[in-house]
C-alpha angles and dihedrals in degrees: 000000000000091000092061095056096043113110115257094241095055096072118098114251112257119221116230122229118219096249099043121122116235113255099231096147093228121149089221096049116162130203092232095247127111117251105187097168094049092046091049091050090049092052094045091049091049094049092047090047093053091045092050093045095049096043091047088069090068116068095210093055096063093121092058095043095047096046095042089048093049094048090045092053092050094045091048093048091054090045090053089051093056100030118127108187139046091243091059093047092049093051092045093051091051090050093045091050095052091043090053093050090049092045095050094045090047089052090050092051096051112310135234096315102017110150094359098079115043 
């Protein structure tokens, strides 16, 4: 408790190491390094999630919504496995969620092969 009421100027100056991440307090803090594969997986998962979610609202588009949802779930799961930052994980979870909703509604409307294989 005493540390919270201590004036800001009374703390000793900390020396920064060369590899330390800045303490900016942001939820979407990054480590300052590029992650092209993780970013690409996040974008692909998001696009597939939006596609699956929107097409799930139409009964006749169940093939698109179920396949886009399934691929989005798998892409997002792999992206979660290799993600490095909170920003990537947040985007992937949003994409996985919308992909899952589209996938489940597509399955309810006819499934992956509904009407194609008889």
